[in-house]
PDB file of C-alpha atoms and ligand atoms in Angstrom:
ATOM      1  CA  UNK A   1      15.927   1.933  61.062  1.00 97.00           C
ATOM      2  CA  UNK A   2      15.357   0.487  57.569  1.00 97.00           C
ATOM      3  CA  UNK A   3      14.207  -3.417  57.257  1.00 98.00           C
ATOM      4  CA  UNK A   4      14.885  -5.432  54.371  1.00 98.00           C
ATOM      5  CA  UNK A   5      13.465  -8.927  54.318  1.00 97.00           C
ATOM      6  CA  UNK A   6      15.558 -10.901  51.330  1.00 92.00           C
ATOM      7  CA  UNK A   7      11.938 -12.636  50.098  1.00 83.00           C
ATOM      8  CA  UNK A   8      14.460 -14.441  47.132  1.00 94.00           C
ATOM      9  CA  UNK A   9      12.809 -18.116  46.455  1.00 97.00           C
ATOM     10  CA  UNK A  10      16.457 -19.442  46.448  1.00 97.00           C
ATOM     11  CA  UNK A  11      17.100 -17.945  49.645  1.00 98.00           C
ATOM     12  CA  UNK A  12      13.764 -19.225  51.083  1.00 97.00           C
ATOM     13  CA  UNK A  13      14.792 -22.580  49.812  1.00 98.00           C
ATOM     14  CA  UNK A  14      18.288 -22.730  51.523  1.00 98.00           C
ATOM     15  CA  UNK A  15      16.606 -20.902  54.852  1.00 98.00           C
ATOM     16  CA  UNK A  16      14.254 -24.119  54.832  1.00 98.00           C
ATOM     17  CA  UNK A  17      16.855 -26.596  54.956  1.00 98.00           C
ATOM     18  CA  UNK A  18      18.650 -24.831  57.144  1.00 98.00           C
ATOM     19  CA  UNK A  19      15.258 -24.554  60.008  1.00 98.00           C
ATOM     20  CA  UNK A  20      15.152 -28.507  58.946  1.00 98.00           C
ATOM     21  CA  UNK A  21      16.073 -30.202  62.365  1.00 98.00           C
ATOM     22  CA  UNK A  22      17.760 -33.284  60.355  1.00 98.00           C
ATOM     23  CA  UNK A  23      20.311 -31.100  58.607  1.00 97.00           C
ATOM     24  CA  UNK A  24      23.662 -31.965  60.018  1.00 96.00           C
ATOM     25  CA  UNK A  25      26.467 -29.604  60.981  1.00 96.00           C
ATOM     26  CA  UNK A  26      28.771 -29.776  57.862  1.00 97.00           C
ATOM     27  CA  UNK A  27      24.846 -29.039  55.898  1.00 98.00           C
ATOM     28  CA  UNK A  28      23.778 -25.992  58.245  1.00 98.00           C
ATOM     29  CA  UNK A  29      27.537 -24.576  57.766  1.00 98.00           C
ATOM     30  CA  UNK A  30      27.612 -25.016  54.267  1.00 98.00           C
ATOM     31  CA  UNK A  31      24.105 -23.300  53.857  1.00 98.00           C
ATOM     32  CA  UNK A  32      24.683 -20.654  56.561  1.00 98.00           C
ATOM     33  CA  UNK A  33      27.792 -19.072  54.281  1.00 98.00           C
ATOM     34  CA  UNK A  34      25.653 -19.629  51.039  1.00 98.00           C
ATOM     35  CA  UNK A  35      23.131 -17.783  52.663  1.00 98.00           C
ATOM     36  CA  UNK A  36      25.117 -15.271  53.293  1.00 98.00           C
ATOM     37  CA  UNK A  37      26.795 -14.799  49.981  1.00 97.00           C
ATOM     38  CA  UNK A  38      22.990 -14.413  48.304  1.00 97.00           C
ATOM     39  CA  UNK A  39      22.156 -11.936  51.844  1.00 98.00           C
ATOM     40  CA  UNK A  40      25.384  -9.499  50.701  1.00 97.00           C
ATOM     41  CA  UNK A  41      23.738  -8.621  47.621  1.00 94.00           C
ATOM     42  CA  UNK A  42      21.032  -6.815  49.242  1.00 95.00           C
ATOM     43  CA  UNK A  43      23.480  -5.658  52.328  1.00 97.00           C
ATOM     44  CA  UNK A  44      25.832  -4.213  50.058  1.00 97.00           C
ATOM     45  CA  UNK A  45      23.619  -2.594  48.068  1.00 95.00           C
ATOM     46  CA  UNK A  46      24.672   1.175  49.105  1.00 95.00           C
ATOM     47  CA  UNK A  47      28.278   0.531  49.731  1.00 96.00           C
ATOM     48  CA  UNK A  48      30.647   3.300  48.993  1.00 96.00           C
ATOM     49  CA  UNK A  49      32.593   3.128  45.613  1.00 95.00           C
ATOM     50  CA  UNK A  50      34.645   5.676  43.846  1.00 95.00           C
ATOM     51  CA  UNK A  51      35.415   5.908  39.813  1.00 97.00           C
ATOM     52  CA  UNK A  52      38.194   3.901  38.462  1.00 96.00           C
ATOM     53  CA  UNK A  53      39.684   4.853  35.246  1.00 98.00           C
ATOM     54  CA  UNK A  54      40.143   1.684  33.288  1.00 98.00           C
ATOM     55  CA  UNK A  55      41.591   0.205  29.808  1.00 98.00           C
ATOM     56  CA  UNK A  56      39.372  -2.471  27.977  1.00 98.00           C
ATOM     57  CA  UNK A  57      40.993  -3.807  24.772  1.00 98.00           C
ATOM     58  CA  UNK A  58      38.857  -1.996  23.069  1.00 98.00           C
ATOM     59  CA  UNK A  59      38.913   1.869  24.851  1.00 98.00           C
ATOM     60  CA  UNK A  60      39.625   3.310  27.967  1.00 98.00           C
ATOM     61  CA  UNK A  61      36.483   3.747  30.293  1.00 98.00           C
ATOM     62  CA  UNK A  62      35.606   4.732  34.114  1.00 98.00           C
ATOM     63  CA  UNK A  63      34.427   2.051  36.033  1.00 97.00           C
ATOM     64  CA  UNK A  64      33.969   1.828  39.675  1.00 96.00           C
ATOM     65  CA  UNK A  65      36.118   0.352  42.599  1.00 94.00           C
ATOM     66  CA  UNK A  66      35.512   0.214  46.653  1.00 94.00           C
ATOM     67  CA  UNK A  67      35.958   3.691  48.252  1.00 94.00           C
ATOM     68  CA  UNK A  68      38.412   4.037  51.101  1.00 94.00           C
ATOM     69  CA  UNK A  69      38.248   3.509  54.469  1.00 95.00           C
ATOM     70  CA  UNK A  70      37.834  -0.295  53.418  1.00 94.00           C
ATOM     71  CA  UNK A  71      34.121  -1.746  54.998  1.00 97.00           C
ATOM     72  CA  UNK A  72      34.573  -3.576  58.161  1.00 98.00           C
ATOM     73  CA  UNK A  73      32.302  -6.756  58.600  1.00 98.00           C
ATOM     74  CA  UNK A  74      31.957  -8.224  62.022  1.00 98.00           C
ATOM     75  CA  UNK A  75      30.599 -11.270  62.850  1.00 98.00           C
ATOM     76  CA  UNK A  76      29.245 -11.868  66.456  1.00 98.00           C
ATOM     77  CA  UNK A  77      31.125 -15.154  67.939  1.00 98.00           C
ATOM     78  CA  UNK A  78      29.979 -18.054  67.864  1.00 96.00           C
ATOM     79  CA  UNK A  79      27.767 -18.180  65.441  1.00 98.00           C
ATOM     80  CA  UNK A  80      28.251 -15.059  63.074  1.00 98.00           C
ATOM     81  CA  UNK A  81      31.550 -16.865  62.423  1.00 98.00           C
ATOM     82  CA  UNK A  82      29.237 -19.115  60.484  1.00 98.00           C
ATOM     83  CA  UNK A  83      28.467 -16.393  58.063  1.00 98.00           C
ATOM     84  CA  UNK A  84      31.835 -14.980  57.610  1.00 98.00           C
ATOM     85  CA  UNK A  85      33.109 -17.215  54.926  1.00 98.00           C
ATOM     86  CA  UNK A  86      29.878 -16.105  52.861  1.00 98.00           C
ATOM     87  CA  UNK A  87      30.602 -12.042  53.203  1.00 98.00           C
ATOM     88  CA  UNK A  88      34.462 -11.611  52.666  1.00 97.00           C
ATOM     89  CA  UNK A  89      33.362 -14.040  49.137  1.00 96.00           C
ATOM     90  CA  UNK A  90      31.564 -10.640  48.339  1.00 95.00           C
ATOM     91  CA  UNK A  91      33.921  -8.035  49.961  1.00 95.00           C
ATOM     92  CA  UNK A  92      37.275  -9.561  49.734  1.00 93.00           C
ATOM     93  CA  UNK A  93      38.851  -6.624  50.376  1.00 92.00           C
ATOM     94  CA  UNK A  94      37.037  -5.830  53.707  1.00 96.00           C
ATOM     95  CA  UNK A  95      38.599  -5.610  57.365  1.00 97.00           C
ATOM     96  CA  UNK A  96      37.261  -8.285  59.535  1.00 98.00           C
ATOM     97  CA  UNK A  97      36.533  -7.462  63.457  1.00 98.00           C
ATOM     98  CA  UNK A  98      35.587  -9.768  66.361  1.00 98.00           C
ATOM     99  CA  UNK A  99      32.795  -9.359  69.057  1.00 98.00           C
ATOM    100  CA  UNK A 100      32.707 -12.438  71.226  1.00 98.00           C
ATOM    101  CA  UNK A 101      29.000 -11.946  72.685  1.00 98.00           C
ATOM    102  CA  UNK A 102      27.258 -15.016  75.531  1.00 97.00           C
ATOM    103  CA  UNK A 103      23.057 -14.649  76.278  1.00 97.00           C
ATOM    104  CA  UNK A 104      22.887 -15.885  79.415  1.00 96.00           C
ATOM    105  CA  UNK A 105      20.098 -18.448  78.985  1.00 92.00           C
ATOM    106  CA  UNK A 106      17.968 -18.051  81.854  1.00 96.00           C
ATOM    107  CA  UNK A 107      18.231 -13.973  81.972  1.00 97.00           C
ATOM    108  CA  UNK A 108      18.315 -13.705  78.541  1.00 97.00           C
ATOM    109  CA  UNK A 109      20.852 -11.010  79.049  1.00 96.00           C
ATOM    110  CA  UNK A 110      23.803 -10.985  76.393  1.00 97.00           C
ATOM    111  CA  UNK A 111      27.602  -9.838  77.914  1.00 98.00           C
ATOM    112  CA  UNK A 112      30.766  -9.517  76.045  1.00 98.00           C
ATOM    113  CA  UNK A 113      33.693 -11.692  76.048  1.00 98.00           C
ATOM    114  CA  UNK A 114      36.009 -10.757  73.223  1.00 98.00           C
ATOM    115  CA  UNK A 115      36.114  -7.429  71.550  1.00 97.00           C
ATOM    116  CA  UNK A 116      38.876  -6.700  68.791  1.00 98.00           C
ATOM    117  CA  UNK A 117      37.397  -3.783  67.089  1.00 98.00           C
ATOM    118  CA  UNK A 118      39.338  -1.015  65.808  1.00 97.00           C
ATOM    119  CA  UNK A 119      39.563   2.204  68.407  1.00 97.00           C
ATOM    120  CA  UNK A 120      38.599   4.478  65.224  1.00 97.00           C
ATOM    121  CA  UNK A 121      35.293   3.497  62.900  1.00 98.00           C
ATOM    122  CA  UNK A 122      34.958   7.445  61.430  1.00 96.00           C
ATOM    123  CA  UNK A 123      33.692   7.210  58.131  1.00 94.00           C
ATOM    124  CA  UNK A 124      33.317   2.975  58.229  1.00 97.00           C
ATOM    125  CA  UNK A 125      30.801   1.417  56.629  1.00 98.00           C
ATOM    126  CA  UNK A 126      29.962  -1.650  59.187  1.00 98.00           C
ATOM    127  CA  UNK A 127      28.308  -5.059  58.246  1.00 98.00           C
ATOM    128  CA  UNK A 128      27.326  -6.996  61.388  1.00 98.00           C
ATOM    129  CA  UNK A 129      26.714 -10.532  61.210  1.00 98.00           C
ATOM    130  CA  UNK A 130      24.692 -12.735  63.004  1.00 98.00           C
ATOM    131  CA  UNK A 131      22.228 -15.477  62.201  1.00 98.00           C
ATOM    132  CA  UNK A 132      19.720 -14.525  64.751  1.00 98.00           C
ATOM    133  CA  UNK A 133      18.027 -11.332  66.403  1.00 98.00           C
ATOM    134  CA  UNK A 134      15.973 -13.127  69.204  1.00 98.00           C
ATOM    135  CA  UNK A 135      14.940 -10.198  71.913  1.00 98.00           C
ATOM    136  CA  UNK A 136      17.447  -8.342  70.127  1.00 98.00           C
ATOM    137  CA  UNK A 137      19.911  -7.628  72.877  1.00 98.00           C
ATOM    138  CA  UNK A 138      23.095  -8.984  71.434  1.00 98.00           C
ATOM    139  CA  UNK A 139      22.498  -6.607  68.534  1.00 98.00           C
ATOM    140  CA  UNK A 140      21.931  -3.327  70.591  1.00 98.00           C
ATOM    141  CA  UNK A 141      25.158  -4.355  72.284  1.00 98.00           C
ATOM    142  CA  UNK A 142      27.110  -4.901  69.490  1.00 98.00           C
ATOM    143  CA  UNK A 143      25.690  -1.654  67.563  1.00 98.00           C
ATOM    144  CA  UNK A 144      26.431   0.490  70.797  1.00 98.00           C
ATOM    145  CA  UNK A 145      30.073  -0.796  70.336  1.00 98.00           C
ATOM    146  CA  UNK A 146      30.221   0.794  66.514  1.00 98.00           C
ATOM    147  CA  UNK A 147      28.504   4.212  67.098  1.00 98.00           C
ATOM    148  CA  UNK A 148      30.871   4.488  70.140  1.00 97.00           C
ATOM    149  CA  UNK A 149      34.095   4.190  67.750  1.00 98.00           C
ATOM    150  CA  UNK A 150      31.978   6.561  65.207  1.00 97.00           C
ATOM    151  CA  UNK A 151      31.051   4.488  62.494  1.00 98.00           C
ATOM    152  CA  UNK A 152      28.992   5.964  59.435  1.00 96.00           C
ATOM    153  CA  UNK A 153      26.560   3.702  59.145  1.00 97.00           C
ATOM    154  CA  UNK A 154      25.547   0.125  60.242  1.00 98.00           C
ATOM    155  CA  UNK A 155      24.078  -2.694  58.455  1.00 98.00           C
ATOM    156  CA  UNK A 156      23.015  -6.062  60.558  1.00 98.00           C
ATOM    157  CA  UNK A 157      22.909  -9.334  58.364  1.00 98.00           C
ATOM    158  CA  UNK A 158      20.724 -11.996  60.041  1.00 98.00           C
ATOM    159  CA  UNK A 159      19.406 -15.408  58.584  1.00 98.00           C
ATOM    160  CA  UNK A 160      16.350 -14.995  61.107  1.00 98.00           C
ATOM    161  CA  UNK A 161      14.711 -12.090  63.085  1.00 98.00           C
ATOM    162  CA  UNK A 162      12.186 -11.843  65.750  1.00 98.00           C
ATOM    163  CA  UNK A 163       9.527  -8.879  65.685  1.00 98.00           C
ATOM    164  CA  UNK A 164      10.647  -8.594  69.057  1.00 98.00           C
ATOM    165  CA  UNK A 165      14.011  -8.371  68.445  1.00 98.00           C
ATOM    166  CA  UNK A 166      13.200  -5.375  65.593  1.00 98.00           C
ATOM    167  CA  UNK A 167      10.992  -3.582  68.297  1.00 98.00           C
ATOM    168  CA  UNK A 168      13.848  -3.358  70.452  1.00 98.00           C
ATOM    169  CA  UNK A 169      16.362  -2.319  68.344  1.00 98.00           C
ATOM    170  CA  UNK A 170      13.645   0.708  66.907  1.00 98.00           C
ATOM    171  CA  UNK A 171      13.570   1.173  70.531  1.00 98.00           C
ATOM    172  CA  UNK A 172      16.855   1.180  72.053  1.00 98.00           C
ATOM    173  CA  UNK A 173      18.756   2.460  69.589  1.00 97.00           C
ATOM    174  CA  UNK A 174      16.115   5.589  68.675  1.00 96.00           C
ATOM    175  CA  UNK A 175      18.895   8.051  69.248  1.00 95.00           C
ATOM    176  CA  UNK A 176      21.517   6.999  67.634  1.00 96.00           C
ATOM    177  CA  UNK A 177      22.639   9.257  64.309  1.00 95.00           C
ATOM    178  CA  UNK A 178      24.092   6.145  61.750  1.00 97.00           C
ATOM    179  CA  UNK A 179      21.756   5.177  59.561  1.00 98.00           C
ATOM    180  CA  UNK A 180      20.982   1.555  60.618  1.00 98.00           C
ATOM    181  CA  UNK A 181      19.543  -0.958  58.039  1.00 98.00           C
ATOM    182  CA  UNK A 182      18.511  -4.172  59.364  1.00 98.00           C
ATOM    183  CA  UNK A 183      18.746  -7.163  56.362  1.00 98.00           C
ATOM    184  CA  UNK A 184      17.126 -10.707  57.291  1.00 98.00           C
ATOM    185  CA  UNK A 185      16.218 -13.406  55.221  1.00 98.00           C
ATOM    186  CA  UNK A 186      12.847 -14.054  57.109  1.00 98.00           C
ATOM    187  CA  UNK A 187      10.892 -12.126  59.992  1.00 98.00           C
ATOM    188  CA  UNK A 188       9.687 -14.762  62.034  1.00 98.00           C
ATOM    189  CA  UNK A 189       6.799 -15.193  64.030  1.00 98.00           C
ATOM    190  CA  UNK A 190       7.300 -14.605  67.221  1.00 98.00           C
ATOM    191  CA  UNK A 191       9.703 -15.532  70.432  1.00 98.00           C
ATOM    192  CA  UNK A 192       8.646 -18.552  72.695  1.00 98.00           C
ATOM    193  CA  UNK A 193       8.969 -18.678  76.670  1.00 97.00           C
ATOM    194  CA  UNK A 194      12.520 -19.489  76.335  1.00 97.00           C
ATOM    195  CA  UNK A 195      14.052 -16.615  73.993  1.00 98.00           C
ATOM    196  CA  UNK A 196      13.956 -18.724  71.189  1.00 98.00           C
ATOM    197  CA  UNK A 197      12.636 -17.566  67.717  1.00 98.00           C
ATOM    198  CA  UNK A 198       9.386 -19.163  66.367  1.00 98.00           C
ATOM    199  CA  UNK A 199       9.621 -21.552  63.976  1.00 98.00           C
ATOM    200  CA  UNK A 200      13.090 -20.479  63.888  1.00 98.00           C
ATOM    201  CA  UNK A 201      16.024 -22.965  63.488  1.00 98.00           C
ATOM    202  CA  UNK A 202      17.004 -24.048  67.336  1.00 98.00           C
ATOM    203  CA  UNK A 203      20.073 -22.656  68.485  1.00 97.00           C
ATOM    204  CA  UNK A 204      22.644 -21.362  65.930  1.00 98.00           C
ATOM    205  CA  UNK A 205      25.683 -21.753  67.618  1.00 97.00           C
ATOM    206  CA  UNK A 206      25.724 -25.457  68.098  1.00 97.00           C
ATOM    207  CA  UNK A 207      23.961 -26.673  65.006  1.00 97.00           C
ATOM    208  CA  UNK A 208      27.032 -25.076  63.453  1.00 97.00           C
ATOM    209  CA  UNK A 209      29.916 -26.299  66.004  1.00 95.00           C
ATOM    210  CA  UNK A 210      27.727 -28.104  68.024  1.00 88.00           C
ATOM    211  CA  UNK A 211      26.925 -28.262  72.354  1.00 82.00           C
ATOM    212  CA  UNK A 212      29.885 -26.738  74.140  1.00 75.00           C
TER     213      UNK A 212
HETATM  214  C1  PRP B 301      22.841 -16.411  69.839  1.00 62.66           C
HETATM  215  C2  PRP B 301      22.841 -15.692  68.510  1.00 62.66           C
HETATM  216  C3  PRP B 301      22.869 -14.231  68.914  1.00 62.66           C
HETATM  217  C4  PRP B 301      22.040 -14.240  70.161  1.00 62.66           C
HETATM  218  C5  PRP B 301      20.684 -13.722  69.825  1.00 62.66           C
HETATM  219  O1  PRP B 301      24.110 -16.458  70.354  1.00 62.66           O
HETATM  220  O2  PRP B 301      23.910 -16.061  67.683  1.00 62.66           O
HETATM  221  O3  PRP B 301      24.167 -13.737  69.150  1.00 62.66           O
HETATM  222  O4  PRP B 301      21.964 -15.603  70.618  1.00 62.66           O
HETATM  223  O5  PRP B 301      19.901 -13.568  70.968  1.00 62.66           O
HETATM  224  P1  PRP B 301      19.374 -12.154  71.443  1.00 62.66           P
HETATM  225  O6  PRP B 301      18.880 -11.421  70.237  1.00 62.66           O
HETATM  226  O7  PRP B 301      18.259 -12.523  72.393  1.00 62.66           O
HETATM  227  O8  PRP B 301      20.499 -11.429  72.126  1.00 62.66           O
HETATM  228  P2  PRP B 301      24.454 -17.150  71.753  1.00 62.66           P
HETATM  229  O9  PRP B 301      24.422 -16.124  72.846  1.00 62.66           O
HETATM  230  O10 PRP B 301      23.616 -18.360  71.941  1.00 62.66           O
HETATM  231  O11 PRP B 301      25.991 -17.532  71.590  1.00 62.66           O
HETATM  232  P3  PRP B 301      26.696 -18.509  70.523  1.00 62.66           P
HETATM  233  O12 PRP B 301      26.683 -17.813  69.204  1.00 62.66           O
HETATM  234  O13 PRP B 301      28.074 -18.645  71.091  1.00 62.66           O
HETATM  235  O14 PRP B 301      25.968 -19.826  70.504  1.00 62.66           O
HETATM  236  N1  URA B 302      19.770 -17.722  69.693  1.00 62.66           N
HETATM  237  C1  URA B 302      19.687 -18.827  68.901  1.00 62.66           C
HETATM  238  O1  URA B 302      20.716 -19.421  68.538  1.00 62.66           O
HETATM  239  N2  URA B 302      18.462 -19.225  68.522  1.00 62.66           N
HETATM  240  C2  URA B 302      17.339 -18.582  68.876  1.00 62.66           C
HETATM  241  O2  URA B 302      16.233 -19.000  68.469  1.00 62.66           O
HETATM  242  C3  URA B 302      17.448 -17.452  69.698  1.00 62.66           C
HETATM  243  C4  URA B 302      18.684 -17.043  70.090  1.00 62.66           C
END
C-alpha cells in the first residue's frame, strides 16, 4: 500500500481549525469539503483519462477527457458524507456509492448498516472517503467490499490517520491484488485508550451533524 501525506501549508492550516475544539458545526463542515477539494488533487493524481480531439479558435488539438467506466467515490456514512461535497467539485462526472458503517464504541468493532454499491466494480477506479482511520477497521471493511465487486484499484481519502490504523490496513489487507493508495492530510500520533486518534479532532461524525 502506497501513503501519501498531503504536507500542503494551506491544507495544514484548514486541518488546524478543523482539530480546533471551538470550531462550530457549519465551520468543521465547511472546512471538511474544502479539505477535501485541496485532498483530490493528490487522490486523483493517476486517474484514468483518454485523448480527446478538440477545436481551439485557433487549431484543432488532442486534449484529454475522463476514461470510461466513470470513477466511483464512496463516502463512509456519517461522516464521509462530510467530504462528499468537496470530491464530486473535482470529479463531477463520478458515480457516487453509499456504505453506512457504526464502530461500536466499547468493542471498537465497525458493522455495516447500509450498503448501495454497484454488484460490478471491474475496471473502477474507487475513491473512499472518510475523515478518519482510527484502528483502521472501518476501512478494511469497506475495502473488502470493493475488491469483492472487483474493483481496479482503491484510493482512501482521510483528513486524519492513525499509525495504527495504517499498520492494520498493511496488515489485513496484504493479499489483496488492487493497488491501494492511502491519501491523508496528517499521520497522527498515536490512538488513546478509547480508539480515538491523538491529537486528532474528537469525533467526526457529530462535530459535523452533531450527538445522535
Ligand atoms: C468514525 C469514522 C470512521 C470510523 C473510524 O465513524 O468516521 O468511519 O469511526 O474508526 P476505525 O478506523 O477505528 O474503524 P463512526 O463509526 O463513529 O460513525 P459516524 O461516522 O456515523 O459518526
Ligand atoms: N472516529 C472518530 O470520529 N474520531 C476518532 O478519533 C476515531 C474514530
Amino acid at each position: 500500500m502506497r501513503v501519501l501525506t498531503a504536507d500542503h501549508p494551506l491544507i495544514q492550516h484548514k486541518l488546524t481549525y478543523l482539530r480546533d475544539k471551538r470550531t462550530d458545526s457549519p465551520t468543521f463542515r465547511r472546512l471538511a469539503e474544502e479539505l477535501m477539494t485541496l485532498l483530490a488533487y493528490e487522490a486523483t493524481r493517476e486517474v484514468r483519462t483518454q485523448p480527446f480531439e478538440i477545436e481551439t479558435p485557433v487549431a484543432p488539438t488532442t486534449g484529454i477527457k475522463l476514461a470510461k467506466p466513470k470513477p466511483l467515490i464512496v463516502p463512509i456514512l456519517r461522516a464521509g458524507l462530510g467530504m462528499l461535497e468537496g470530491m464530486v467539485r473535482m470529479l463531477p462526472s463520478a458515480e457516487v456509492g453509499f456504505l453506512g458503517m457504526q464502530r461500536n464504541e466499547v468493542t471498537l468493532e465497525a458493522t455495516t448498516y447500509a450498503n448501495r454499491l454497484p454488484d460490478d466494480l471491474t475496471d473502477r477506479q474507487v475513491f473512499v472517503l472518510d475523515p478518519m482511520l482510527a484502528t483502521g477497521g472501518s476501512m478494511v471493511d469497506a475495502i473488502r467490499f470493493l475488491v469483492d465487486r472487483g474493483a481496479r484499484d482503491i484510493t482512501p481519502v482521510t483528513l486524519l490517520a492513525a499509525p495504527e490504523g495504517i499498520a492494520r490496513l498493511e496488515a489485513d489487507l496484504a493479499d489483496v491484488s488492487p493497488p491501494i493508495t492511502l491519501v491523508t492530510g496528517s499521520i497522527d500520533e498515536k490512538l488513546n485508550e478509547l480508539g480515538y486518534i491523538v491529537p486528532g479532532l474528537g469525533d467526526a461524525g457529530d462535530r459535523l451533524y452533531g450527538v445522535v
